[in-house]
Short mmCIF file of C-alpha atoms in Angstrom, two decimals:
data_model
loop_
_atom_site.label_atom_id
_atom_site.label_comp_id
_atom_site.label_asym_id
_atom_site.label_seq_id
_atom_site.Cartn_x
_atom_site.Cartn_y
_atom_site.Cartn_z
CA UNK L 5 94.36 -27.88 -9.58
CA UNK L 6 98.10 -27.90 -9.04
CA UNK L 7 97.96 -26.16 -5.81
CA UNK L 8 95.14 -28.29 -4.48
CA UNK L 9 97.02 -31.43 -5.62
CA UNK L 10 100.01 -30.28 -3.64
CA UNK L 11 97.65 -29.43 -0.61
CA UNK L 12 96.22 -32.93 -0.82
CA UNK L 13 99.67 -34.39 -0.72
CA UNK L 14 100.72 -32.19 2.17
CA UNK L 15 97.50 -32.81 4.14
CA UNK L 16 96.46 -36.38 3.28
CA UNK L 17 94.01 -36.48 6.25
CA UNK L 18 91.98 -33.61 5.06
CA UNK L 19 88.82 -34.77 3.18
CA UNK L 20 87.75 -31.18 2.35
CA UNK L 21 90.95 -30.69 0.38
CA UNK L 22 89.95 -33.67 -1.69
CA UNK L 23 86.55 -32.22 -2.24
CA UNK L 24 88.02 -28.84 -3.26
CA UNK L 25 90.47 -30.69 -5.63
CA UNK L 26 87.61 -32.44 -7.26
CA UNK L 27 85.69 -29.30 -7.77
CA UNK L 28 88.66 -27.60 -9.22
CA UNK L 29 89.34 -30.49 -11.63
CA UNK L 30 85.73 -30.38 -12.79
CA UNK L 31 86.14 -26.56 -13.34
CA UNK L 32 89.28 -27.25 -15.30
CA UNK L 33 87.34 -29.69 -17.49
CA UNK L 34 88.98 -32.76 -15.97
CA UNK L 35 85.86 -34.64 -15.16
CA UNK L 36 87.53 -38.10 -15.21
CA UNK L 37 90.12 -36.92 -12.72
CA UNK L 38 87.42 -35.38 -10.48
CA UNK L 39 85.56 -38.62 -10.37
CA UNK L 40 88.64 -40.50 -9.60
CA UNK L 41 89.55 -38.03 -6.77
CA UNK L 42 86.08 -38.48 -5.34
CA UNK L 43 86.15 -42.24 -5.69
CA UNK L 44 89.44 -42.27 -3.73
CA UNK L 45 87.89 -39.85 -1.12
CA UNK L 46 84.80 -42.06 -0.62
CA UNK L 47 87.00 -45.03 -0.06
CA UNK L 48 89.26 -43.19 2.39
CA UNK L 49 86.57 -41.16 4.26
CA UNK L 50 83.34 -43.19 4.02
CA UNK L 51 81.74 -41.18 6.92
CA UNK L 52 82.32 -37.75 5.39
CA UNK L 53 78.96 -36.42 4.19
CA UNK L 54 80.50 -33.64 2.02
CA UNK L 55 82.49 -36.25 0.08
CA UNK L 56 79.32 -38.12 -0.71
CA UNK L 57 77.28 -34.96 -1.58
CA UNK L 58 79.99 -33.71 -3.94
CA UNK L 59 80.14 -37.14 -5.48
CA UNK L 60 76.40 -36.94 -6.04
CA UNK L 61 76.86 -33.51 -7.74
CA UNK L 62 79.63 -34.90 -9.97
CA UNK L 63 77.81 -38.13 -10.84
CA UNK L 64 74.33 -36.57 -11.53
CA UNK L 65 74.91 -35.97 -15.28
CA UNK L 66 76.69 -39.28 -15.82
CA UNK L 67 75.04 -41.87 -13.58
CA UNK L 68 71.78 -40.71 -11.87
CA UNK L 69 71.45 -43.97 -10.04
CA UNK L 70 74.94 -43.57 -8.49
CA UNK L 71 74.32 -39.98 -7.73
CA UNK L 72 71.11 -40.73 -5.91
CA UNK L 73 72.91 -43.38 -3.86
CA UNK L 74 75.56 -40.86 -2.98
CA UNK L 75 73.08 -38.23 -2.03
CA UNK L 76 71.24 -40.75 0.17
CA UNK L 77 74.51 -41.69 1.88
CA UNK L 78 75.20 -38.09 2.46
CA UNK L 79 71.71 -37.59 3.99
CA UNK L 80 72.17 -40.52 6.34
CA UNK L 81 75.46 -39.18 7.49
CA UNK L 82 74.15 -35.61 7.95
CA UNK L 83 70.36 -35.43 8.09
CA UNK L 84 70.43 -31.67 8.34
CA UNK L 85 72.55 -31.23 5.24
CA UNK L 86 70.29 -29.25 2.89
CA UNK L 87 72.37 -29.52 -0.36
CA UNK L 88 72.13 -33.37 -0.54
CA UNK L 89 68.28 -33.28 -0.29
CA UNK L 90 68.24 -30.63 -3.02
CA UNK L 91 70.53 -32.68 -5.25
CA UNK L 92 68.51 -35.86 -4.71
CA UNK L 93 65.18 -34.03 -5.41
CA UNK L 94 66.54 -32.87 -8.71
CA UNK L 95 66.98 -36.44 -9.88
CA UNK L 96 63.58 -37.77 -8.73
CA UNK L 97 60.19 -37.80 -10.33
CA UNK L 98 57.79 -35.24 -9.02
CA UNK L 99 56.06 -37.23 -6.31
CA UNK L 100 59.31 -38.63 -4.85
CA UNK L 101 60.94 -35.20 -5.12
CA UNK L 102 58.04 -33.68 -3.22
CA UNK L 103 58.57 -36.33 -0.40
CA UNK L 104 62.25 -35.63 -0.30
CA UNK L 105 61.70 -31.88 -0.03
CA UNK L 106 59.12 -32.39 2.77
CA UNK L 107 61.64 -34.52 4.59
CA UNK L 108 64.22 -31.73 4.07
CA UNK L 109 61.79 -29.17 5.57
CA UNK L 110 61.14 -31.38 8.55
CA UNK L 111 64.92 -31.56 9.28
CA UNK L 112 65.79 -27.88 8.16
CA UNK L 113 62.57 -25.78 8.57
CA UNK L 114 64.43 -22.70 7.56
CA UNK L 115 65.41 -23.96 4.12
CA UNK L 116 64.33 -21.29 1.74
CA UNK L 117 65.40 -23.25 -1.40
CA UNK L 118 63.77 -26.40 -0.32
CA UNK L 119 60.50 -24.58 0.40
CA UNK L 120 60.70 -22.79 -2.99
CA UNK L 121 61.43 -25.98 -4.89
CA UNK L 122 58.50 -27.75 -3.18
CA UNK L 123 56.15 -24.78 -4.07
CA UNK L 124 57.29 -24.92 -7.66
CA UNK L 125 56.54 -28.70 -7.81
CA UNK L 126 53.12 -28.16 -6.07
CA UNK L 127 52.11 -25.39 -8.51
CA UNK L 128 53.21 -27.55 -11.40
CA UNK L 129 50.80 -30.35 -10.39
CA UNK L 130 47.97 -27.84 -9.69
CA UNK L 131 48.01 -27.80 -5.92
CA UNK L 132 47.91 -23.98 -5.94
CA UNK L 133 46.62 -23.42 -2.46
CA UNK L 134 49.39 -25.48 -0.94
CA UNK L 135 51.87 -23.80 -3.22
CA UNK L 136 50.72 -20.40 -2.14
CA UNK L 137 51.39 -21.46 1.46
CA UNK L 138 54.84 -22.67 0.60
CA UNK L 139 55.62 -19.52 -1.39
CA UNK L 140 54.52 -17.28 1.55
CA UNK L 141 56.86 -19.37 3.73
CA UNK L 142 59.70 -18.52 1.31
CA UNK L 143 58.93 -14.87 1.42
CA UNK L 144 58.64 -14.89 5.25
CA UNK L 145 62.31 -16.11 5.31
CA UNK L 146 63.54 -14.13 2.32
CA UNK L 147 61.44 -11.21 1.41
CA UNK L 148 63.69 -10.37 -1.57
CA UNK L 149 63.21 -13.79 -3.28
CA UNK L 150 62.05 -12.48 -6.65
CA UNK L 151 61.20 -15.74 -8.20
CA UNK L 152 59.01 -16.70 -5.22
CA UNK L 153 57.27 -13.43 -5.40
CA UNK L 154 56.63 -13.86 -9.09
CA UNK L 155 55.43 -17.41 -8.76
CA UNK L 156 53.16 -16.31 -5.80
CA UNK L 157 51.59 -13.61 -7.90
CA UNK L 158 50.97 -16.17 -10.76
CA UNK L 159 49.44 -18.73 -8.40
CA UNK L 160 47.23 -16.18 -6.79
CA UNK L 161 46.11 -14.99 -10.26
CA UNK L 162 45.29 -18.60 -11.19
CA UNK L 163 43.29 -18.81 -7.97
CA UNK L 164 41.37 -15.68 -8.96
CA UNK L 165 42.83 -13.53 -6.12
CA UNK L 166 43.62 -10.66 -8.47
CA UNK L 167 44.20 -7.89 -5.91
CA UNK L 168 46.73 -10.08 -4.03
CA UNK L 169 48.30 -11.12 -7.36
CA UNK L 170 48.81 -7.52 -8.39
CA UNK L 171 50.33 -6.66 -5.08
CA UNK L 172 52.79 -9.46 -5.16
CA UNK L 173 53.74 -8.73 -8.82
CA UNK L 174 54.23 -5.08 -7.93
CA UNK L 175 56.38 -6.14 -5.00
CA UNK L 176 58.52 -8.35 -7.35
CA UNK L 177 58.84 -5.41 -9.78
CA UNK L 178 59.90 -3.01 -7.07
CA UNK L 179 62.28 -5.37 -5.35
CA UNK L 180 63.95 -6.25 -8.58
CA UNK L 181 64.97 -2.72 -9.29
CA UNK L 182 62.10 -2.38 -11.75
CA UNK L 183 63.17 -5.03 -14.15
CA UNK L 184 61.45 -4.67 -17.52
CA UNK L 185 60.55 -8.44 -17.77
CA UNK L 186 58.71 -8.22 -14.47
CA UNK L 187 56.70 -5.21 -15.66
CA UNK L 188 54.95 -7.66 -17.93
CA UNK L 189 53.63 -9.42 -14.91
CA UNK L 190 51.80 -6.26 -13.88
#
């Protein structure tokens, strides 16, 4: 924190130094100082999306409405900025979060995390066929995504596609280094 405070003083025109300082302050259990640093950064650099996204991250636990507004501002400033969409979706009810994640995928089609989170929400509400498609999309982009492979096996099992479910569960088990908890899925 001390080094970043000195860096912020030495480079007062560097918004990312302020962001790094706020993150360090939070890690050092100085949440109020982090929020003050980010408030000053938002005032000084109102067009810097990372300042707004980091503000959303910091405000999420304290003030979800302010965090949502910060994420929305970050999205407007950088429509291809995946982390702001993901942060916003965490704060939203399921239907709104699904919409946010679909918008993310329209802007960033390669978003593995966005696709995975959408699949989880779809499965939760029982849209298993659509969840299977989203989970397959995750695995096309990241074949080693163990959680997606396990969730795909569960969705396939619920759909009655047992041979496919077993194949995916086996794939998760093998790719995980044969984790004992995944053996139960088999």
